[in-house]
PDB file of C-alpha atoms in Angstrom:
ATOM      1  CA  MET A   1       9.721 143.490 189.442  1.00 55.00           C
ATOM      2  CA  PRO A   2       8.237 140.043 188.726  1.00 60.00           C
ATOM      3  CA  ALA A   3      10.595 137.069 189.005  1.00 71.00           C
ATOM      4  CA  LYS A   4      11.807 135.544 185.754  1.00 83.00           C
ATOM      5  CA  ASN A   5      10.234 132.289 184.687  1.00 92.00           C
ATOM      6  CA  TYR A   6      13.462 130.429 184.096  1.00 91.00           C
ATOM      7  CA  ASN A   7      11.607 127.255 183.210  1.00 93.00           C
ATOM      8  CA  LYS A   8       9.884 129.050 180.340  1.00 93.00           C
ATOM      9  CA  ILE A   9      13.083 130.824 179.249  1.00 94.00           C
ATOM     10  CA  LEU A  10      15.091 127.594 179.142  1.00 90.00           C
ATOM     11  CA  THR A  11      12.301 125.726 177.382  1.00 94.00           C
ATOM     12  CA  GLU A  12      12.165 128.361 174.625  1.00 93.00           C
ATOM     13  CA  LEU A  13      15.958 128.371 174.283  1.00 89.00           C
ATOM     14  CA  PHE A  14      16.117 124.603 173.860  1.00 88.00           C
ATOM     15  CA  ARG A  15      13.167 124.616 171.455  1.00 92.00           C
ATOM     16  CA  THR A  16      15.207 127.044 169.332  1.00 88.00           C
ATOM     17  CA  TYR A  17      18.624 125.420 169.606  1.00 85.00           C
ATOM     18  CA  ASN A  18      18.193 121.769 170.623  1.00 87.00           C
ATOM     19  CA  PRO A  19      14.619 120.441 171.109  1.00 90.00           C
ATOM     20  CA  ALA A  20      15.909 117.141 172.487  1.00 90.00           C
ATOM     21  CA  LYS A  21      17.088 118.995 175.606  1.00 89.00           C
ATOM     22  CA  VAL A  22      13.612 120.342 176.562  1.00 92.00           C
ATOM     23  CA  ALA A  23      13.021 117.261 178.725  1.00 92.00           C
ATOM     24  CA  GLU A  24      16.118 118.140 180.802  1.00 92.00           C
ATOM     25  CA  VAL A  25      14.999 121.681 181.786  1.00 92.00           C
ATOM     26  CA  ASP A  26      13.815 120.756 185.308  1.00 93.00           C
ATOM     27  CA  SER A  27      16.972 118.804 186.171  1.00 92.00           C
ATOM     28  CA  LEU A  28      19.167 121.633 184.869  1.00 91.00           C
ATOM     29  CA  LEU A  29      17.293 124.221 186.950  1.00 92.00           C
ATOM     30  CA  LYS A  30      17.836 122.111 190.066  1.00 93.00           C
ATOM     31  CA  LYS A  31      21.524 121.739 189.285  1.00 91.00           C
ATOM     32  CA  PHE A  32      21.979 125.481 188.643  1.00 93.00           C
ATOM     33  CA  ALA A  33      19.641 126.727 191.420  1.00 91.00           C
ATOM     34  CA  GLY A  34      20.605 130.334 192.184  1.00 91.00           C
ATOM     35  CA  ARG A  35      22.829 130.434 189.056  1.00 93.00           C
ATOM     36  CA  GLU A  36      20.121 130.450 186.397  1.00 92.00           C
ATOM     37  CA  GLU A  37      21.596 133.483 184.584  1.00 94.00           C
ATOM     38  CA  GLU A  38      24.930 131.683 184.345  1.00 94.00           C
ATOM     39  CA  LEU A  39      23.122 128.671 182.837  1.00 91.00           C
ATOM     40  CA  ILE A  40      21.346 130.830 180.282  1.00 91.00           C
ATOM     41  CA  ALA A  41      24.643 132.510 179.332  1.00 92.00           C
ATOM     42  CA  LYS A  42      26.284 129.106 178.856  1.00 91.00           C
ATOM     43  CA  ILE A  43      23.441 127.945 176.588  1.00 89.00           C
ATOM     44  CA  HIS A  44      23.680 131.102 174.483  1.00 84.00           C
ATOM     45  CA  GLN A  45      27.454 130.744 174.270  1.00 87.00           C
ATOM     46  CA  LYS A  46      27.301 127.087 173.282  1.00 85.00           C
ATOM     47  CA  TYR A  47      24.473 127.084 170.762  1.00 81.00           C
ATOM     48  CA  GLY A  48      24.904 130.637 169.548  1.00 75.00           C
ATOM     49  CA  GLY A  49      28.516 129.831 168.629  1.00 67.00           C
ATOM     50  CA  GLN A  50      27.385 126.733 166.759  1.00 63.00           C
ATOM     51  CA  LYS A  51      24.838 128.789 164.846  1.00 61.00           C
ATOM     52  CA  ARG A  52      27.508 131.312 163.851  1.00 63.00           C
ATOM     53  CA  ARG A  53      29.824 128.472 162.771  1.00 62.00           C
ATOM     54  CA  ARG A  54      27.032 126.958 160.658  1.00 68.00           C
ATOM     55  CA  ARG A  55      26.433 130.339 159.057  1.00 72.00           C
ATOM     56  CA  ARG A  56      30.156 130.708 158.257  1.00 67.00           C
ATOM     57  CA  LEU A  57      30.250 127.194 156.806  1.00 70.00           C
ATOM     58  CA  LEU A  58      27.227 127.940 154.615  1.00 79.00           C
ATOM     59  CA  ILE A  59      28.894 131.127 153.366  1.00 85.00           C
ATOM     60  CA  LEU A  60      32.134 129.269 152.596  1.00 80.00           C
ATOM     61  CA  PHE A  61      30.176 126.501 150.875  1.00 78.00           C
ATOM     62  CA  GLY A  62      28.389 129.071 148.718  1.00 79.00           C
ATOM     63  CA  ILE A  63      31.719 130.700 147.787  1.00 88.00           C
ATOM     64  CA  GLY A  64      33.132 127.283 146.865  1.00 79.00           C
ATOM     65  CA  LEU A  65      30.144 126.557 144.615  1.00 82.00           C
ATOM     66  CA  LEU A  66      30.543 129.934 142.918  1.00 84.00           C
ATOM     67  CA  VAL A  67      34.265 129.346 142.287  1.00 80.00           C
ATOM     68  CA  ALA A  68      33.604 125.842 140.921  1.00 82.00           C
ATOM     69  CA  PHE A  69      30.841 127.131 138.632  1.00 79.00           C
ATOM     70  CA  THR A  70      33.046 129.964 137.344  1.00 78.00           C
ATOM     71  CA  ALA A  71      35.997 127.620 136.711  1.00 78.00           C
ATOM     72  CA  THR A  72      33.729 125.172 134.841  1.00 83.00           C
ATOM     73  CA  TRP A  73      32.256 127.976 132.738  1.00 75.00           C
ATOM     74  CA  TRP A  74      35.738 129.238 131.821  1.00 73.00           C
ATOM     75  CA  TRP A  75      36.881 125.696 130.989  1.00 81.00           C
ATOM     76  CA  VAL A  76      33.905 125.154 128.643  1.00 81.00           C
ATOM     77  CA  ASN A  77      33.606 128.616 127.103  1.00 81.00           C
ATOM     78  CA  GLY A  78      37.014 130.189 127.643  1.00 69.00           C
ATOM     79  CA  PRO A  79      37.605 133.538 129.355  1.00 63.00           C
ATOM     80  CA  PRO A  80      35.359 136.398 128.221  1.00 59.00           C
ATOM     81  CA  ASP A  81      36.905 138.645 125.592  1.00 57.00           C
ATOM     82  CA  ALA A  82      38.390 141.816 127.026  1.00 48.00           C
ATOM     83  CA  THR A  83      36.766 145.110 126.090  1.00 52.00           C
ATOM     84  CA  PRO A  84      39.056 146.772 123.528  1.00 49.00           C
ATOM     85  CA  GLU A  85      40.612 150.034 124.560  1.00 52.00           C
ATOM     86  CA  ALA A  86      40.048 153.179 122.558  1.00 52.00           C
ATOM     87  CA  GLY A  87      41.889 153.070 119.243  1.00 53.00           C
ATOM     88  CA  MET A  88      42.270 149.291 119.292  1.00 51.00           C
ATOM     89  CA  THR A  89      40.555 146.836 117.000  1.00 52.00           C
ATOM     90  CA  ALA A  90      37.830 144.803 118.692  1.00 51.00           C
ATOM     91  CA  THR A  91      38.575 141.143 119.347  1.00 55.00           C
ATOM     92  CA  VAL A  92      36.770 138.694 117.102  1.00 52.00           C
ATOM     93  CA  PRO A  93      34.196 136.805 119.242  1.00 56.00           C
ATOM     94  CA  ARG A  94      35.083 133.252 120.162  1.00 59.00           C
ATOM     95  CA  THR A  95      33.144 130.471 118.505  1.00 57.00           C
ATOM     96  CA  ASN A  96      32.767 126.805 119.283  1.00 65.00           C
ATOM     97  CA  GLU A  97      33.534 125.794 115.716  1.00 64.00           C
ATOM     98  CA  ALA A  98      36.238 123.168 115.321  1.00 66.00           C
ATOM     99  CA  PRO A  99      39.457 124.225 113.551  1.00 65.00           C
ATOM    100  CA  PRO A 100      39.734 123.174 109.903  1.00 63.00           C
ATOM    101  CA  ALA A 101      40.808 119.574 109.521  1.00 64.00           C
ATOM    102  CA  GLU A 102      44.211 118.697 108.127  1.00 61.00           C
ATOM    103  CA  PRO A 103      44.018 117.545 104.499  1.00 55.00           C
ATOM    104  CA  ASP A 104      43.875 113.779 104.072  1.00 57.00           C
ATOM    105  CA  LEU A 105      46.743 112.934 101.735  1.00 49.00           C
ATOM    106  CA  GLU A 106      45.256 109.587 100.766  1.00 54.00           C
ATOM    107  CA  THR A 107      41.892 111.031  99.703  1.00 56.00           C
ATOM    108  CA  ALA A 108      43.762 113.808  97.868  1.00 55.00           C
ATOM    109  CA  GLY A 109      45.316 111.171  95.626  1.00 59.00           C
ATOM    110  CA  ILE A 110      48.850 111.440  97.043  1.00 56.00           C
ATOM    111  CA  GLU A 111      50.471 108.077  97.609  1.00 60.00           C
ATOM    112  CA  LEU A 112      52.479 107.743 100.797  1.00 53.00           C
ATOM    113  CA  PRO A 113      55.485 105.436 100.979  1.00 61.00           C
ATOM    114  CA  PRO A 114      54.744 102.330 103.068  1.00 67.00           C
ATOM    115  CA  SER A 115      56.300 102.570 106.518  1.00 69.00           C
ATOM    116  CA  GLU A 116      58.404  99.598 107.519  1.00 72.00           C
ATOM    117  CA  PRO A 117      58.699  98.372 111.083  1.00 77.00           C
ATOM    118  CA  PRO A 118      62.139  98.959 112.609  1.00 82.00           C
ATOM    119  CA  LEU A 119      64.836  96.318 112.452  1.00 84.00           C
ATOM    120  CA  GLU A 120      65.681  94.258 115.502  1.00 89.00           C
ATOM    121  CA  TYR A 121      68.986  92.520 116.067  1.00 92.00           C
ATOM    122  CA  GLY A 122      69.454  89.168 117.756  1.00 92.00           C
ATOM    123  CA  VAL A 123      71.976  86.345 117.954  1.00 93.00           C
ATOM    124  CA  GLN A 124      71.110  83.069 116.238  1.00 94.00           C
ATOM    125  CA  ILE A 125      72.511  80.110 118.149  1.00 92.00           C
ATOM    126  CA  GLY A 126      71.074  77.358 115.964  1.00 89.00           C
ATOM    127  CA  LEU A 127      68.538  76.099 113.441  1.00 87.00           C
ATOM    128  CA  PHE A 128      66.488  73.126 114.654  1.00 89.00           C
ATOM    129  CA  SER A 129      63.657  70.892 113.475  1.00 91.00           C
ATOM    130  CA  THR A 130      61.686  71.336 116.695  1.00 90.00           C
ATOM    131  CA  ALA A 131      60.415  74.379 118.548  1.00 88.00           C
ATOM    132  CA  HIS A 132      61.369  72.849 121.884  1.00 86.00           C
ATOM    133  CA  ASN A 133      64.930  71.545 122.102  1.00 89.00           C
ATOM    134  CA  ASP A 134      65.476  70.356 125.680  1.00 88.00           C
ATOM    135  CA  GLN A 135      69.245  70.158 125.283  1.00 85.00           C
ATOM    136  CA  ILE A 136      69.553  73.802 124.217  1.00 88.00           C
ATOM    137  CA  LEU A 137      67.143  74.971 126.910  1.00 81.00           C
ATOM    138  CA  VAL A 138      69.177  73.217 129.608  1.00 88.00           C
ATOM    139  CA  ARG A 139      72.383  74.815 128.308  1.00 88.00           C
ATOM    140  CA  LEU A 140      70.771  78.257 128.353  1.00 87.00           C
ATOM    141  CA  GLY A 141      69.438  77.936 131.923  1.00 82.00           C
ATOM    142  CA  ASP A 142      68.127  81.271 133.183  1.00 79.00           C
ATOM    143  CA  ARG A 143      68.953  82.911 129.861  1.00 85.00           C
ATOM    144  CA  GLN A 144      65.869  81.230 128.342  1.00 77.00           C
ATOM    145  CA  VAL A 145      63.989  84.447 129.006  1.00 76.00           C
ATOM    146  CA  ASP A 146      65.940  86.070 126.140  1.00 84.00           C
ATOM    147  CA  LEU A 147      65.248  83.200 123.700  1.00 85.00           C
ATOM    148  CA  ASN A 148      62.966  83.721 120.705  1.00 86.00           C
ATOM    149  CA  VAL A 149      61.963  80.650 118.699  1.00 90.00           C
ATOM    150  CA  LEU A 150      61.041  81.774 115.181  1.00 87.00           C
ATOM    151  CA  PRO A 151      59.774  79.686 112.239  1.00 93.00           C
ATOM    152  CA  ALA A 152      62.357  79.518 109.447  1.00 87.00           C
ATOM    153  CA  GLY A 153      60.331  77.559 106.871  1.00 86.00           C
ATOM    154  CA  GLU A 154      60.517  73.913 105.816  1.00 88.00           C
ATOM    155  CA  GLY A 155      59.619  72.820 109.344  1.00 89.00           C
ATOM    156  CA  ARG A 156      62.699  74.398 110.913  1.00 91.00           C
ATOM    157  CA  PHE A 157      63.028  76.918 113.735  1.00 91.00           C
ATOM    158  CA  MET A 158      65.591  79.622 114.436  1.00 87.00           C
ATOM    159  CA  TYR A 159      66.738  79.967 118.027  1.00 92.00           C
ATOM    160  CA  VAL A 160      67.516  83.676 118.439  1.00 91.00           C
ATOM    161  CA  MET A 161      68.760  85.291 121.629  1.00 91.00           C
ATOM    162  CA  GLY A 162      67.619  88.845 122.379  1.00 87.00           C
ATOM    163  CA  ASN A 163      65.910  91.538 120.312  1.00 86.00           C
ATOM    164  CA  ASP A 164      68.085  94.659 120.489  1.00 89.00           C
ATOM    165  CA  GLN A 165      67.193  97.895 118.727  1.00 87.00           C
ATOM    166  CA  GLU A 166      70.863  98.638 118.025  1.00 90.00           C
ATOM    167  CA  LEU A 167      73.484  96.475 116.396  1.00 90.00           C
ATOM    168  CA  ALA A 168      76.262  97.067 118.939  1.00 93.00           C
ATOM    169  CA  PRO A 169      74.518  95.342 121.900  1.00 93.00           C
ATOM    170  CA  ALA A 170      73.706  92.375 119.674  1.00 90.00           C
ATOM    171  CA  ARG A 171      77.381  92.021 118.742  1.00 93.00           C
ATOM    172  CA  GLU A 172      78.366  92.107 122.425  1.00 94.00           C
ATOM    173  CA  ARG A 173      75.730  89.435 123.161  1.00 93.00           C
ATOM    174  CA  CYS A 174      77.135  87.325 120.304  1.00 93.00           C
ATOM    175  CA  GLU A 175      80.672  87.448 121.684  1.00 94.00           C
ATOM    176  CA  ALA A 176      79.427  86.457 125.144  1.00 93.00           C
ATOM    177  CA  LEU A 177      77.476  83.482 123.754  1.00 91.00           C
ATOM    178  CA  ARG A 178      80.434  82.296 121.684  1.00 93.00           C
ATOM    179  CA  ALA A 179      82.601  82.377 124.786  1.00 94.00           C
ATOM    180  CA  ASP A 180      79.938  80.514 126.752  1.00 90.00           C
ATOM    181  CA  GLY A 181      79.554  77.370 124.656  1.00 88.00           C
ATOM    182  CA  PHE A 182      77.856  78.551 121.467  1.00 93.00           C
ATOM    183  CA  PRO A 183      80.829  78.979 119.061  1.00 93.00           C
ATOM    184  CA  ASP A 184      78.619  79.115 115.946  1.00 93.00           C
ATOM    185  CA  ALA A 185      76.481  82.025 117.188  1.00 93.00           C
ATOM    186  CA  PHE A 186      76.115  84.975 114.799  1.00 94.00           C
ATOM    187  CA  VAL A 187      74.191  88.253 114.633  1.00 93.00           C
ATOM    188  CA  VAL A 188      70.990  88.390 112.574  1.00 92.00           C
ATOM    189  CA  ALA A 189      68.675  91.247 111.617  1.00 92.00           C
ATOM    190  CA  LEU A 190      64.925  90.667 111.961  1.00 89.00           C
ATOM    191  CA  ARG A 191      61.852  92.520 110.768  1.00 88.00           C
ATOM    192  CA  LYS A 192      58.460  91.283 112.001  1.00 81.00           C
ATOM    193  CA  GLY A 193      60.056  88.012 113.093  1.00 81.00           C
ATOM    194  CA  LYS A 194      61.648  87.294 109.702  1.00 86.00           C
ATOM    195  CA  ARG A 195      65.342  87.368 108.977  1.00 89.00           C
ATOM    196  CA  VAL A 196      66.604  90.098 106.639  1.00 87.00           C
ATOM    197  CA  ALA A 197      70.057  90.944 105.377  1.00 87.00           C
ATOM    198  CA  ILE A 198      72.284  93.220 107.417  1.00 84.00           C
ATOM    199  CA  ARG A 199      73.424  96.137 105.284  1.00 73.00           C
ATOM    200  CA  PRO A 200      77.207  96.404 104.830  1.00 67.00           C
ATOM    201  CA  GLU A 201      77.352  99.823 106.531  1.00 62.00           C
ATOM    202  CA  GLU A 202      75.831  98.287 109.692  1.00 61.00           C
TER     203      GLU A 202
END
């Protein structure tokens, strides 16, 4: 039986699996002299396993693409209509037509009542001829963050603390300001920065 040409066998293996290793065939044969079959088995085990892993990855990648395509198709077109069972009425095919638009009341000639912005409640601590009163700002200290300076007409400015959505917190704020050096403070109602009357029931 003729001896195996291990040089040729290894060269072909590396050409198949890893061409960069062809140059190392001679040194590998010297290192594994007398154990050439073991070397060949190791090469098959190493690169054959990698090939199988690549094949599995390609299969998984293909499955992932199929799932993504199916999910996208369902998202765009909706699920396919089920086949009706015997004795059941067939489902009306889906269409991509938009649902009928809601009637436009304005174009139909129906007048809508104007919507008013909600009331806000604050505490007026003074009416001044300047928008920047250093004396008041010093007295307020860190509470300046709650101060709103609003034009009141005739070159005057309202100094209003806070902008509460409910009346009760504004009343509590008023009592605290009166006790803290602003005895003339009182609650005001505001709409779009302008003072309006507080209804008696409030």
